[in-house]
mmCIF file of C-alpha atoms in Angstrom:
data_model
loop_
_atom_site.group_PDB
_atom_site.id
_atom_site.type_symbol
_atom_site.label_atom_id
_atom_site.label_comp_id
_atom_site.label_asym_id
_atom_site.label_seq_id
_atom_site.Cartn_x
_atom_site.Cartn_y
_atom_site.Cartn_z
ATOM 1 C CA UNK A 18 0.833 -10.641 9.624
ATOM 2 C CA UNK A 19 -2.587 -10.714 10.029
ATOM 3 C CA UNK A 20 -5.065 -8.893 7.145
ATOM 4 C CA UNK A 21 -6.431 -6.086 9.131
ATOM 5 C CA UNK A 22 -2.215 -4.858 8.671
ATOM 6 C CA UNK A 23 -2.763 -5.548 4.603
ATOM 7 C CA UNK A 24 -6.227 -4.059 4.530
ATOM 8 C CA UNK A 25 -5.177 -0.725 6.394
ATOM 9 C CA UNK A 26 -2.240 -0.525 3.358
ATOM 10 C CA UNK A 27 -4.836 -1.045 1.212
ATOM 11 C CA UNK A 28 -7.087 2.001 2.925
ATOM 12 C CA UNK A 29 -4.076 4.344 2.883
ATOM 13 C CA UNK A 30 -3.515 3.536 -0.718
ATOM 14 C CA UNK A 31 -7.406 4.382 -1.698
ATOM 15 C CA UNK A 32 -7.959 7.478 0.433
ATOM 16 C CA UNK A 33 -4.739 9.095 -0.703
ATOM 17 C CA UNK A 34 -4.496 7.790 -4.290
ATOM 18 C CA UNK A 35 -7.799 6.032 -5.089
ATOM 19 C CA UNK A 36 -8.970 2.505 -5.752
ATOM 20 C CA UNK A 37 -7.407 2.205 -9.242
ATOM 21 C CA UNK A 38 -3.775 2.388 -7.764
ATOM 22 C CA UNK A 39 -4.504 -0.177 -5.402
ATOM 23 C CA UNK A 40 -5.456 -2.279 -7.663
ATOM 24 C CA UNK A 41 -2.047 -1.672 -9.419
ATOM 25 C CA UNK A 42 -0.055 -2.293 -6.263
ATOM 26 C CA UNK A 43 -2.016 -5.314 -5.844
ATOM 27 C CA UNK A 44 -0.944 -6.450 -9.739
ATOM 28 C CA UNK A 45 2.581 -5.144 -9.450
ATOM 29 C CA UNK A 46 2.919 -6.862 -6.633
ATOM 30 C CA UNK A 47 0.943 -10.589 -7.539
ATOM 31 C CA UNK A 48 -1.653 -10.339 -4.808
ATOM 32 C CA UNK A 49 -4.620 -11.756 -5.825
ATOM 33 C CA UNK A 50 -6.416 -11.335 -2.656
ATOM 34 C CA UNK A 51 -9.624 -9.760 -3.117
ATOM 35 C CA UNK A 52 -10.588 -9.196 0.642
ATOM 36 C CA UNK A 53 -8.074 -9.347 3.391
ATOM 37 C CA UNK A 54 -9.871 -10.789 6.739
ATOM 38 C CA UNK A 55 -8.808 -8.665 9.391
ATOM 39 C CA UNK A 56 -8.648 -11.414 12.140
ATOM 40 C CA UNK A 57 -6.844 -14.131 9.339
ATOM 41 C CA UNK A 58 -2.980 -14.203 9.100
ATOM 42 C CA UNK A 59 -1.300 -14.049 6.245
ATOM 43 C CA UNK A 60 2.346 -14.800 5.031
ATOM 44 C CA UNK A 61 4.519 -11.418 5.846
ATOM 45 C CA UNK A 62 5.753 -11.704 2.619
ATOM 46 C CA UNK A 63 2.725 -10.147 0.962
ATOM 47 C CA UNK A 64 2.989 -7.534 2.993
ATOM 48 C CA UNK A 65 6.633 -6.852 1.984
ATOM 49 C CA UNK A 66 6.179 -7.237 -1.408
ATOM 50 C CA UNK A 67 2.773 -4.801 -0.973
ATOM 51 C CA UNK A 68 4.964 -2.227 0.199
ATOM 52 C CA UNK A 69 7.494 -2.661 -2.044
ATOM 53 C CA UNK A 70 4.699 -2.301 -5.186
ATOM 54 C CA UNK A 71 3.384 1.039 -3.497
ATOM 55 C CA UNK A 72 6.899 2.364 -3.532
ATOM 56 C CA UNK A 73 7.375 1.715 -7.539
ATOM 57 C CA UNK A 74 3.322 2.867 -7.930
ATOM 58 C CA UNK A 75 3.807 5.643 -6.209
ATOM 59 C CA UNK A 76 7.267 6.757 -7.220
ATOM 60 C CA UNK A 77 7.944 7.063 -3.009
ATOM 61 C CA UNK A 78 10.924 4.914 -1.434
ATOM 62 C CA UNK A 79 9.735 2.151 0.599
ATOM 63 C CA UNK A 80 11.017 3.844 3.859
ATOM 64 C CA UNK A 81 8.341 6.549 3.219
ATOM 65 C CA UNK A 82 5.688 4.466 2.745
ATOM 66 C CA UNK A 83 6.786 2.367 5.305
ATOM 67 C CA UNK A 84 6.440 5.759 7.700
ATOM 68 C CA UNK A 85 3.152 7.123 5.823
ATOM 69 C CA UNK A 86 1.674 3.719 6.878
ATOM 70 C CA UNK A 87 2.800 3.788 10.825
ATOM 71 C CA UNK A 88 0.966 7.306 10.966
ATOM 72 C CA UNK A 89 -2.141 6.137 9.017
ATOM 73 C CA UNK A 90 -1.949 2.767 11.437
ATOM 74 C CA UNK A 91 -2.155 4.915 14.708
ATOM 75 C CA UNK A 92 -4.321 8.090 13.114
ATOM 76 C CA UNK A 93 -7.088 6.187 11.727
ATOM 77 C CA UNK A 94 -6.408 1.627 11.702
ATOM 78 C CA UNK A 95 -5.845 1.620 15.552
ATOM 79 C CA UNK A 96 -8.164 3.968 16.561
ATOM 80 C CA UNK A 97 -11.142 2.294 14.689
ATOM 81 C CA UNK A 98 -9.976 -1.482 15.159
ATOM 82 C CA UNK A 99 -8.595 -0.695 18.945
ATOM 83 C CA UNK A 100 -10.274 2.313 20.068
ATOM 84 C CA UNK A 101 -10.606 1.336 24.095
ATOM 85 C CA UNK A 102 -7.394 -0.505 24.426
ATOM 86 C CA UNK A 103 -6.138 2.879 22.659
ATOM 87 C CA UNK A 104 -7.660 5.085 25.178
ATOM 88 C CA UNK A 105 -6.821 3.022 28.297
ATOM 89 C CA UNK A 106 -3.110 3.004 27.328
ATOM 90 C CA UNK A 107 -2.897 6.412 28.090
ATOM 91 C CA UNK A 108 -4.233 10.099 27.634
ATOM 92 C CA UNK A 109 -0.837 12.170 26.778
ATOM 93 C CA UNK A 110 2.169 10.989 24.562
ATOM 94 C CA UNK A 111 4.369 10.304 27.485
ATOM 95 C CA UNK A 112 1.641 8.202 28.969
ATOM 96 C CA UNK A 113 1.131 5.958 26.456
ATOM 97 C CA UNK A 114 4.408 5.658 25.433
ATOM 98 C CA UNK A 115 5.176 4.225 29.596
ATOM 99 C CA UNK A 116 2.473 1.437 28.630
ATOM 100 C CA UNK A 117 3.714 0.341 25.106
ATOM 101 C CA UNK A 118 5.383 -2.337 26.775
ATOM 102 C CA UNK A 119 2.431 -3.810 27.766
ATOM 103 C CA UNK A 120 0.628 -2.775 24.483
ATOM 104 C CA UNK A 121 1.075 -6.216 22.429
ATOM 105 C CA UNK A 122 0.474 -8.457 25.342
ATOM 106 C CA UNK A 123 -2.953 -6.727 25.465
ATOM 107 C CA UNK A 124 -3.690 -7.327 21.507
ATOM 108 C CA UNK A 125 -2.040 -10.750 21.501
ATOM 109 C CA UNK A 126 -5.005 -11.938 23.822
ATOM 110 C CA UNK A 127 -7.657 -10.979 20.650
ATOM 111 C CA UNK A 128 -5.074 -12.060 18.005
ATOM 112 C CA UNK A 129 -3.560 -15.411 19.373
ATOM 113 C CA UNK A 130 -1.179 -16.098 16.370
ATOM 114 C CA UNK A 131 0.487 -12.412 16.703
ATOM 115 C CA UNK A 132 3.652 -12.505 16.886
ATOM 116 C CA UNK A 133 4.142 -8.536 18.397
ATOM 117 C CA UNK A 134 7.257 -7.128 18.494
ATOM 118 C CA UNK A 135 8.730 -5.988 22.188
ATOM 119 C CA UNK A 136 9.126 -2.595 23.241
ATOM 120 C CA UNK A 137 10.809 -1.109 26.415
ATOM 121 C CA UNK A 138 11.780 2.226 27.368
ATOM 122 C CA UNK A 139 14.744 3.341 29.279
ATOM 123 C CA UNK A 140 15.846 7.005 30.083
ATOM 124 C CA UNK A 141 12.997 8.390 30.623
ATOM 125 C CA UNK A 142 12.632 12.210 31.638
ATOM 126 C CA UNK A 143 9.501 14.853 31.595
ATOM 127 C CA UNK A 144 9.960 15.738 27.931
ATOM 128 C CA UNK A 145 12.144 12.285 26.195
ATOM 129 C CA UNK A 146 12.603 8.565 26.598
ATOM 130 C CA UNK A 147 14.753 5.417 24.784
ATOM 131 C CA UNK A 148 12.822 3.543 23.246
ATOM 132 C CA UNK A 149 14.009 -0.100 22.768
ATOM 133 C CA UNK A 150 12.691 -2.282 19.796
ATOM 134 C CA UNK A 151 12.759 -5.778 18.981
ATOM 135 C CA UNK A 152 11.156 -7.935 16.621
ATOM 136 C CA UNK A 153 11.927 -10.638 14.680
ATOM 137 C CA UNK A 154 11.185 -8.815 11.411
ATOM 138 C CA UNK A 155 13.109 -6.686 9.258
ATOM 139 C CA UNK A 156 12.914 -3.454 7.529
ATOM 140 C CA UNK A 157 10.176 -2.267 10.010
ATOM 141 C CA UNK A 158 12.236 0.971 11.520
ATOM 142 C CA UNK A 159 10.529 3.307 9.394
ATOM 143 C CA UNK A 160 6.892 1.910 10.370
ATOM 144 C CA UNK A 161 7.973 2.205 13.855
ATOM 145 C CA UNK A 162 8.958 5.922 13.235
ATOM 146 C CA UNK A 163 5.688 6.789 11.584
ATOM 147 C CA UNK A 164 3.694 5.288 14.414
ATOM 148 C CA UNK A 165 5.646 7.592 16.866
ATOM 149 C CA UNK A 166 4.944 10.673 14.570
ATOM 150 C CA UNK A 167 1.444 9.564 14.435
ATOM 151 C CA UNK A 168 1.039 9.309 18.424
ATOM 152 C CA UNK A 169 2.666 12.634 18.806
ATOM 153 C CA UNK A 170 0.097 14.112 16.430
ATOM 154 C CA UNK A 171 -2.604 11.682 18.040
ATOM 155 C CA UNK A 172 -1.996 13.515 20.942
ATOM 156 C CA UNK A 173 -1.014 16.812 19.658
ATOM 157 C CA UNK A 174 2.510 16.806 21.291
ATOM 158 C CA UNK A 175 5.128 17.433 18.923
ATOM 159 C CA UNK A 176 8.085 14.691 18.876
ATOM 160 C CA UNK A 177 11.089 14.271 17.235
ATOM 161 C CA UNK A 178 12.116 10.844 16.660
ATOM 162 C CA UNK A 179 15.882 9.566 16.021
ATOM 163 C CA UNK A 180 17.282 6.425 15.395
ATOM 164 C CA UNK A 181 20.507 5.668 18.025
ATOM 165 C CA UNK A 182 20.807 2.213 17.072
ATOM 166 C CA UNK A 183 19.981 -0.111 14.511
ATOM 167 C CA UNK A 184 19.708 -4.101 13.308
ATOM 168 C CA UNK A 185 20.868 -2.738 9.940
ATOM 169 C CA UNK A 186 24.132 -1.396 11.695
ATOM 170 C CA UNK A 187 25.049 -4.363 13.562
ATOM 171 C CA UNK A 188 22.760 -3.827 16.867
ATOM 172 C CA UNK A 189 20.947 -6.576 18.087
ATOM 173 C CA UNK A 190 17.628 -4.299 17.901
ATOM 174 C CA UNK A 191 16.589 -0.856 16.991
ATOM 175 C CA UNK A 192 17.014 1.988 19.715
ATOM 176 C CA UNK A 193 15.056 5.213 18.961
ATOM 177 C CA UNK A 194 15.634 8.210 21.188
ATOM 178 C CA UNK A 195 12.248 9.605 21.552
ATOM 179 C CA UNK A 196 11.531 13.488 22.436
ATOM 180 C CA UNK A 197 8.619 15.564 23.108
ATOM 181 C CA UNK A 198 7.506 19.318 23.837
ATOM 182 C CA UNK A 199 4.299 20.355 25.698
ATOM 183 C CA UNK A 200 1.304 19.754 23.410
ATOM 184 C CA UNK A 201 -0.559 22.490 21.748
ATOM 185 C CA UNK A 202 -3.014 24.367 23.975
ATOM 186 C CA UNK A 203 -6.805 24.679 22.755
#
């Protein structure tokens, strides 16, 4: 994965629990990267076994960090490292969702050793969609989830997010039925 993923764990570790238990993470976990390069890839293991160390720092399973970290990616990562390609994807939930197809394909031209996972969406209605995953890495359902909690609130719209079928299960890739209600009104 490439560092800007390993240096947005690291700023969700220090603005909710401060510098000192990121540096424990980093210990528990035998990172001894002082500066992750946002635009530099990295073996996914350390970001496994980063995630893995938050869970025992933090006392948290790894699924819930795992779905803290999708909602810090979209609320604060994305918007900073992405911020156009975020806006021209779309200007409701539904919207964007429509484009996340095409998402990756956009990134993967400024990060040509991504390997993005695929999305496509099926079903779709005014208020709810399918949402098909696939990837070629594991354990990443709960990310996923967090990122669709943190569009919803990205674009105050409520959602509700279940998971229909799974990799863990036997699927050959995650299906999440997505579903939305009008957003908030100012």
């Amino acid at each position: 994965m490439y560092g800007m993923v390993n240096r947005a764990i690291e700023e969700m570790v220090c603005l909710n629990h401060g510098g000192a238990a990121w540096e424990r993470i980093k210990d528990r976990a035998g990172v001894d990267v002082d500066v992750f390069i946002s635009n530099e890839s990295y073996a996914d293991d350390i970001t496994y076994r980063l995630v893995a160390a938050a869970s025992a720092e933090l006392g948290l399973p790894a699924e819930q960090v795992l779905e803290a970290f999708g909602e810090h990616w979209v609320l604060h990562t994305a918007r900073e490292g992405y911020g156009g390609l975020l806006e021209a994807a779309g200007t409701s939930l539904p919207e964007f969702l429509a484009s996340l197809p095409n998402f990756h394909s956009r990134i993967a031209m400024i990060f040509p050793q991504l390997q993005p996972p695929r999305f496509r969406c099926t079903d779709v209605t005014e208020s709810s969609l399918t949402l098909h995953y696939y990837t070629n890495r594991t354990g990443l359902v709960p990310f996923v989830v967090g990122l669709l909690h943190g569009l919803g609130r990205r674009f105050d719209t409520p959602v509700t997010v279940r998971i229909v079928e799974s990799r863990d299960r036997g699927a050959d890739h995650d299906v999440f039925a997505v579903a939305w209600s009008q957003p908030a009104q100012s």
